[in-house]
PDB file of C-alpha atoms in Angstrom:
ATOM      1  CA  MET A   1       4.430  27.503   6.496  1.00  0.00           C
ATOM      2  CA  HIS A   2       6.490  30.046   4.582  1.00  0.00           C
ATOM      3  CA  ALA A   3       8.357  29.225   1.391  1.00  0.00           C
ATOM      4  CA  VAL A   4      11.801  27.693   1.467  1.00  0.00           C
ATOM      5  CA  ASP A   5      14.300  29.373  -0.867  1.00  0.00           C
ATOM      6  CA  GLN A   6      16.900  27.390  -2.853  1.00  0.00           C
ATOM      7  CA  SER A   7      19.762  27.827  -0.364  1.00  0.00           C
ATOM      8  CA  GLY A   8      17.441  27.178   2.570  1.00  0.00           C
ATOM      9  CA  GLU A   9      16.162  24.076   0.817  1.00  0.00           C
ATOM     10  CA  GLN A  10      19.687  22.738   0.298  1.00  0.00           C
ATOM     11  CA  ASP A  11      20.404  23.278   4.000  1.00  0.00           C
ATOM     12  CA  LEU A  12      17.136  21.541   4.868  1.00  0.00           C
ATOM     13  CA  LEU A  13      17.972  18.579   2.603  1.00  0.00           C
ATOM     14  CA  SER A  14      21.434  18.314   4.182  1.00  0.00           C
ATOM     15  CA  ARG A  15      19.872  18.220   7.637  1.00  0.00           C
ATOM     16  CA  VAL A  16      17.362  15.565   6.528  1.00  0.00           C
ATOM     17  CA  ALA A  17      20.197  13.540   4.976  1.00  0.00           C
ATOM     18  CA  ALA A  18      21.936  13.660   8.361  1.00  0.00           C
ATOM     19  CA  GLY A  19      18.820  12.199  10.013  1.00  0.00           C
ATOM     20  CA  ASP A  20      17.308  15.412  11.429  1.00  0.00           C
ATOM     21  CA  GLU A  21      13.639  14.507  11.998  1.00  0.00           C
ATOM     22  CA  ALA A  22      12.616  18.127  12.636  1.00  0.00           C
ATOM     23  CA  ALA A  23      14.042  19.098   9.237  1.00  0.00           C
ATOM     24  CA  PHE A  24      12.178  16.205   7.625  1.00  0.00           C
ATOM     25  CA  THR A  25       8.943  17.360   9.292  1.00  0.00           C
ATOM     26  CA  GLN A  26       9.539  20.862   7.935  1.00  0.00           C
ATOM     27  CA  LEU A  27      10.183  19.458   4.439  1.00  0.00           C
ATOM     28  CA  PHE A  28       7.059  17.310   4.684  1.00  0.00           C
ATOM     29  CA  HIS A  29       4.820  20.202   5.757  1.00  0.00           C
ATOM     30  CA  HIS A  30       6.261  22.463   3.076  1.00  0.00           C
ATOM     31  CA  TYR A  31       5.634  20.043   0.186  1.00  0.00           C
ATOM     32  CA  TYR A  32       2.661  18.026   1.408  1.00  0.00           C
ATOM     33  CA  PRO A  33      -0.139  20.355   0.164  1.00  0.00           C
ATOM     34  CA  LEU A  34       1.453  20.931  -3.252  1.00  0.00           C
ATOM     35  CA  LEU A  35       2.310  17.280  -3.734  1.00  0.00           C
ATOM     36  CA  SER A  36      -1.161  16.146  -2.654  1.00  0.00           C
ATOM     37  CA  THR A  37      -2.751  18.448  -5.230  1.00  0.00           C
ATOM     38  CA  HIS A  38      -0.363  17.189  -7.914  1.00  0.00           C
ATOM     39  CA  ILE A  39      -1.091  13.520  -7.140  1.00  0.00           C
ATOM     40  CA  PHE A  40      -4.851  14.042  -6.799  1.00  0.00           C
ATOM     41  CA  ARG A  41      -4.903  15.355 -10.385  1.00  0.00           C
ATOM     42  CA  ILE A  42      -3.532  11.978 -11.449  1.00  0.00           C
ATOM     43  CA  THR A  43      -5.460   9.599  -9.188  1.00  0.00           C
ATOM     44  CA  ARG A  44      -8.739  11.489  -8.627  1.00  0.00           C
ATOM     45  CA  SER A  45      -8.926   9.680  -5.291  1.00  0.00           C
ATOM     46  CA  ALA A  46      -8.284  11.303  -1.917  1.00  0.00           C
ATOM     47  CA  GLU A  47      -7.473   7.939  -0.300  1.00  0.00           C
ATOM     48  CA  ASP A  48      -5.046   6.883  -3.025  1.00  0.00           C
ATOM     49  CA  THR A  49      -3.465  10.336  -2.990  1.00  0.00           C
ATOM     50  CA  GLU A  50      -2.902  10.151   0.765  1.00  0.00           C
ATOM     51  CA  GLU A  51      -1.315   6.705   0.522  1.00  0.00           C
ATOM     52  CA  ILE A  52       0.930   7.662  -2.405  1.00  0.00           C
ATOM     53  CA  VAL A  53       2.130  10.879  -0.751  1.00  0.00           C
ATOM     54  CA  GLN A  54       2.928   8.986   2.443  1.00  0.00           C
ATOM     55  CA  ASP A  55       4.780   6.331   0.431  1.00  0.00           C
ATOM     56  CA  VAL A  56       6.778   9.028  -1.357  1.00  0.00           C
ATOM     57  CA  PHE A  57       7.859  10.692   1.882  1.00  0.00           C
ATOM     58  CA  PHE A  58       8.584   7.294   3.421  1.00  0.00           C
ATOM     59  CA  LYS A  59      10.859   6.538   0.456  1.00  0.00           C
ATOM     60  CA  ILE A  60      12.562   9.919   0.833  1.00  0.00           C
ATOM     61  CA  TRP A  61      13.202   9.291   4.521  1.00  0.00           C
ATOM     62  CA  MET A  62      14.507   5.769   3.902  1.00  0.00           C
ATOM     63  CA  SER A  63      16.934   6.990   1.212  1.00  0.00           C
ATOM     64  CA  ARG A  64      17.667  10.326   2.904  1.00  0.00           C
ATOM     65  CA  GLU A  65      21.446   9.987   2.583  1.00  0.00           C
ATOM     66  CA  SER A  66      21.114  10.558  -1.180  1.00  0.00           C
ATOM     67  CA  LEU A  67      19.368  13.927  -0.720  1.00  0.00           C
ATOM     68  CA  THR A  68      22.648  15.840  -0.607  1.00  0.00           C
ATOM     69  CA  GLY A  69      23.237  14.995  -4.277  1.00  0.00           C
ATOM     70  CA  ILE A  70      19.933  16.461  -5.462  1.00  0.00           C
ATOM     71  CA  ALA A  71      20.257  19.952  -6.938  1.00  0.00           C
ATOM     72  CA  ALA A  72      16.540  20.534  -7.652  1.00  0.00           C
ATOM     73  CA  PHE A  73      14.408  18.804  -5.048  1.00  0.00           C
ATOM     74  CA  ARG A  74      10.960  19.831  -6.251  1.00  0.00           C
ATOM     75  CA  PRO A  75      11.298  18.273  -9.756  1.00  0.00           C
ATOM     76  CA  TYR A  76      12.862  15.206  -8.119  1.00  0.00           C
ATOM     77  CA  LEU A  77       9.904  14.934  -5.739  1.00  0.00           C
ATOM     78  CA  TRP A  78       7.372  15.413  -8.548  1.00  0.00           C
ATOM     79  CA  VAL A  79       8.949  12.663 -10.667  1.00  0.00           C
ATOM     80  CA  ILE A  80       8.970  10.185  -7.773  1.00  0.00           C
ATOM     81  CA  ALA A  81       5.365  11.035  -6.932  1.00  0.00           C
ATOM     82  CA  ARG A  82       4.176  10.865 -10.534  1.00  0.00           C
ATOM     83  CA  ASN A  83       5.824   7.466 -11.005  1.00  0.00           C
ATOM     84  CA  ARG A  84       4.246   6.158  -7.780  1.00  0.00           C
ATOM     85  CA  ALA A  85       0.834   7.463  -8.870  1.00  0.00           C
ATOM     86  CA  LEU A  86       1.091   5.916 -12.332  1.00  0.00           C
ATOM     87  CA  ASN A  87       2.250   2.610 -10.848  1.00  0.00           C
ATOM     88  CA  ALA A  88      -0.718   2.686  -8.445  1.00  0.00           C
ATOM     89  CA  LEU A  89      -3.143   3.358 -11.315  1.00  0.00           C
ATOM     90  CA  GLN A  90      -1.653   0.526 -13.380  1.00  0.00           C
ATOM     91  CA  LYS A  91      -1.889  -1.826 -10.398  1.00  0.00           C
ATOM     92  CA  MET A  92      -5.532  -0.879  -9.799  1.00  0.00           C
ATOM     93  CA  ALA A  93      -6.337  -1.422 -13.483  1.00  0.00           C
ATOM     94  CA  ARG A  94      -4.653  -4.854 -13.403  1.00  0.00           C
ATOM     95  CA  GLU A  95      -6.516  -5.794 -10.224  1.00  0.00           C
ATOM     96  CA  ARG A  96      -9.860  -4.728 -11.733  1.00  0.00           C
ATOM     97  CA  SER A  97      -9.115  -6.682 -14.876  1.00  0.00           C
ATOM     98  CA  ASN A  98      -7.998  -9.767 -12.920  1.00  0.00           C
ATOM     99  CA  ARG A  99     -11.003  -9.540 -10.626  1.00  0.00           C
ATOM    100  CA  ALA A 100     -13.355  -9.357 -13.601  1.00  0.00           C
ATOM    101  CA  ALA A 101     -11.646 -12.314 -15.299  1.00  0.00           C
ATOM    102  CA  TYR A 102     -11.650 -14.421 -12.131  1.00  0.00           C
ATOM    103  CA  THR A 103     -15.260 -13.557 -11.369  1.00  0.00           C
ATOM    104  CA  GLN A 104     -16.252 -14.592 -14.885  1.00  0.00           C
ATOM    105  CA  SER A 105     -14.217 -17.797 -14.606  1.00  0.00           C
ATOM    106  CA  PHE A 106     -15.718 -18.525 -11.197  1.00  0.00           C
ATOM    107  CA  ALA A 107     -19.252 -17.968 -12.453  1.00  0.00           C
ATOM    108  CA  GLU A 108     -18.633 -20.392 -15.310  1.00  0.00           C
ATOM    109  CA  THR A 109     -16.918 -23.183 -13.352  1.00  0.00           C
ATOM    110  CA  GLU A 110     -17.857 -23.034  -9.675  1.00  0.00           C
ATOM    111  CA  SER A 111     -21.080 -23.748  -7.888  1.00  0.00           C
ATOM    112  CA  PRO A 112     -22.280 -21.260  -5.248  1.00  0.00           C
ATOM    113  CA  ASP A 113     -22.764 -24.293  -2.976  1.00  0.00           C
ATOM    114  CA  HIS A 114     -18.965 -24.417  -2.536  1.00  0.00           C
ATOM    115  CA  LEU A 115     -18.683 -20.881  -1.157  1.00  0.00           C
ATOM    116  CA  PRO A 116     -19.427 -21.656   2.521  1.00  0.00           C
ATOM    117  CA  GLN A 117     -16.817 -24.425   2.493  1.00  0.00           C
ATOM    118  CA  LEU A 118     -14.315 -22.137   0.785  1.00  0.00           C
ATOM    119  CA  TYR A 119     -14.907 -19.248   3.206  1.00  0.00           C
ATOM    120  CA  SER A 120     -14.528 -21.666   6.093  1.00  0.00           C
ATOM    121  CA  LEU A 121     -11.218 -22.830   4.640  1.00  0.00           C
ATOM    122  CA  ILE A 122     -10.041 -19.214   4.266  1.00  0.00           C
ATOM    123  CA  ASP A 123     -10.914 -18.561   7.918  1.00  0.00           C
ATOM    124  CA  GLU A 124      -8.974 -21.696   8.893  1.00  0.00           C
ATOM    125  CA  ALA A 125      -5.983 -20.496   6.851  1.00  0.00           C
ATOM    126  CA  ILE A 126      -6.113 -17.074   8.552  1.00  0.00           C
ATOM    127  CA  ARG A 127      -6.041 -18.723  11.978  1.00  0.00           C
ATOM    128  CA  GLN A 128      -2.790 -20.476  10.954  1.00  0.00           C
ATOM    129  CA  LEU A 129      -0.986 -17.149  10.448  1.00  0.00           C
ATOM    130  CA  PRO A 130       1.389 -15.680  13.047  1.00  0.00           C
ATOM    131  CA  PRO A 131      -0.505 -13.218  15.299  1.00  0.00           C
ATOM    132  CA  GLN A 132       0.753  -9.963  13.742  1.00  0.00           C
ATOM    133  CA  GLN A 133       0.254 -11.189  10.175  1.00  0.00           C
ATOM    134  CA  GLN A 134      -3.216 -12.351  11.158  1.00  0.00           C
ATOM    135  CA  GLN A 135      -4.064  -8.939  12.613  1.00  0.00           C
ATOM    136  CA  VAL A 136      -2.677  -7.066   9.585  1.00  0.00           C
ATOM    137  CA  TYR A 137      -4.624  -9.351   7.248  1.00  0.00           C
ATOM    138  CA  ARG A 138      -7.906  -8.928   9.144  1.00  0.00           C
ATOM    139  CA  LEU A 139      -7.543  -5.155   9.409  1.00  0.00           C
ATOM    140  CA  GLY A 140      -6.712  -4.833   5.719  1.00  0.00           C
ATOM    141  CA  ARG A 141      -8.974  -7.395   4.118  1.00  0.00           C
ATOM    142  CA  GLN A 142     -11.925  -7.559   6.463  1.00  0.00           C
ATOM    143  CA  GLU A 143     -12.039  -4.064   7.993  1.00  0.00           C
ATOM    144  CA  ARG A 144     -10.763  -2.454   4.765  1.00  0.00           C
ATOM    145  CA  LEU A 145      -8.224  -0.220   6.503  1.00  0.00           C
ATOM    146  CA  ARG A 146      -5.449   1.353   4.451  1.00  0.00           C
ATOM    147  CA  GLN A 147      -1.859   0.324   5.154  1.00  0.00           C
ATOM    148  CA  ALA A 148      -1.084   3.647   6.848  1.00  0.00           C
ATOM    149  CA  GLU A 149      -4.096   3.199   9.154  1.00  0.00           C
ATOM    150  CA  ILE A 150      -3.027  -0.351  10.021  1.00  0.00           C
ATOM    151  CA  ALA A 151       0.530   0.834  10.701  1.00  0.00           C
ATOM    152  CA  GLU A 152      -0.725   3.554  13.023  1.00  0.00           C
ATOM    153  CA  ARG A 153      -3.129   1.250  14.848  1.00  0.00           C
ATOM    154  CA  MET A 154      -0.532  -1.475  15.351  1.00  0.00           C
ATOM    155  CA  GLY A 155       2.507   0.761  15.922  1.00  0.00           C
ATOM    156  CA  LEU A 156       4.325  -0.604  12.848  1.00  0.00           C
ATOM    157  CA  THR A 157       5.899   1.018   9.819  1.00  0.00           C
ATOM    158  CA  VAL A 158       3.979   1.052   6.536  1.00  0.00           C
ATOM    159  CA  ALA A 159       6.745  -1.096   5.015  1.00  0.00           C
ATOM    160  CA  THR A 160       6.266  -3.727   7.736  1.00  0.00           C
ATOM    161  CA  VAL A 161       2.501  -3.733   7.169  1.00  0.00           C
ATOM    162  CA  LYS A 162       3.046  -4.232   3.415  1.00  0.00           C
ATOM    163  CA  LYS A 163       5.422  -7.126   4.066  1.00  0.00           C
ATOM    164  CA  TYR A 164       3.063  -8.782   6.584  1.00  0.00           C
ATOM    165  CA  MET A 165       0.162  -8.451   4.135  1.00  0.00           C
ATOM    166  CA  GLN A 166       2.176 -10.009   1.313  1.00  0.00           C
ATOM    167  CA  LEU A 167       3.249 -12.893   3.538  1.00  0.00           C
ATOM    168  CA  ALA A 168      -0.300 -13.393   4.835  1.00  0.00           C
ATOM    169  CA  VAL A 169      -1.864 -13.493   1.351  1.00  0.00           C
ATOM    170  CA  LEU A 170       0.793 -15.936   0.157  1.00  0.00           C
ATOM    171  CA  SER A 171       0.265 -18.149   3.210  1.00  0.00           C
ATOM    172  CA  VAL A 172      -3.525 -18.147   2.912  1.00  0.00           C
ATOM    173  CA  SER A 173      -3.294 -18.886  -0.814  1.00  0.00           C
ATOM    174  CA  ALA A 174      -0.796 -21.709  -0.299  1.00  0.00           C
ATOM    175  CA  TYR A 175      -2.877 -23.210   2.512  1.00  0.00           C
ATOM    176  CA  ILE A 176      -5.984 -23.351   0.343  1.00  0.00           C
ATOM    177  CA  ARG A 177      -4.093 -24.483  -2.752  1.00  0.00           C
ATOM    178  CA  ASP A 178      -2.536 -27.312  -0.717  1.00  0.00           C
ATOM    179  CA  LYS A 179      -6.035 -28.500   0.119  1.00  0.00           C
ATOM    180  CA  HIS A 180      -6.540 -28.944  -3.660  1.00  0.00           C
ATOM    181  CA  LEU A 181      -9.932 -27.336  -3.498  1.00  0.00           C
ATOM    182  CA  VAL A 182      -9.526 -24.328  -5.747  1.00  0.00           C
ATOM    183  CA  SER A 183      -7.083 -22.705  -8.099  1.00  0.00           C
ATOM    184  CA  LEU A 184      -4.701 -20.018  -6.896  1.00  0.00           C
ATOM    185  CA  PRO A 185      -6.379 -17.198  -8.888  1.00  0.00           C
ATOM    186  CA  LEU A 186      -9.723 -17.975  -7.295  1.00  0.00           C
ATOM    187  CA  VAL A 187      -8.150 -18.035  -3.846  1.00  0.00           C
ATOM    188  CA  LEU A 188      -6.597 -14.614  -4.410  1.00  0.00           C
ATOM    189  CA  LEU A 189      -9.929 -13.272  -5.613  1.00  0.00           C
ATOM    190  CA  LEU A 190     -11.750 -14.538  -2.549  1.00  0.00           C
ATOM    191  CA  CYS A 191      -9.019 -13.266  -0.248  1.00  0.00           C
ATOM    192  CA  MET A 192      -9.422  -9.806  -1.775  1.00  0.00           C
ATOM    193  CA  ARG A 193     -13.217  -9.842  -1.482  1.00  0.00           C
ATOM    194  CA  ARG A 194     -13.463 -10.813   2.193  1.00  0.00           C
TER     195      ARG A 194
END
């Protein structure tokens, strides 16, 4: 795709702001390769890069009305993408740290004999979920699909998949916690590992 000059870009942004999907597609294809390279330098992960870039463009589409007020789109796009990438890296670091802490805590306090009972309880909790939440949870946690892949497979938006996953994890955690068998952190750890 050929370059978009400043005046052409402003026209393109105005069309996107008005809800023109063809203009959004053009904007996406113009910036996708550059933005992917920029984000990959931060994340060093092709999968994380893909998810972040999709999230960025999803955010742009959802707040498209504000595009008419942006004088320099490229710096705006880079800042949004950089912030998303840094947030993703911080989240991954927190998850690794939490996982390590919970694994250590589990090793010190729990017997491996309890695992079959706990996994059975998690399966029971999953069966209690509404059908779409259940499917999102299984695709994400058990088949290890990314949110964009789940959204495509199920015909949902990425935002809906995120919401269903959050609700499913909370429901599974609450179900197990209500059984008074394990602590919430351990439940979250086991939900992530399955």
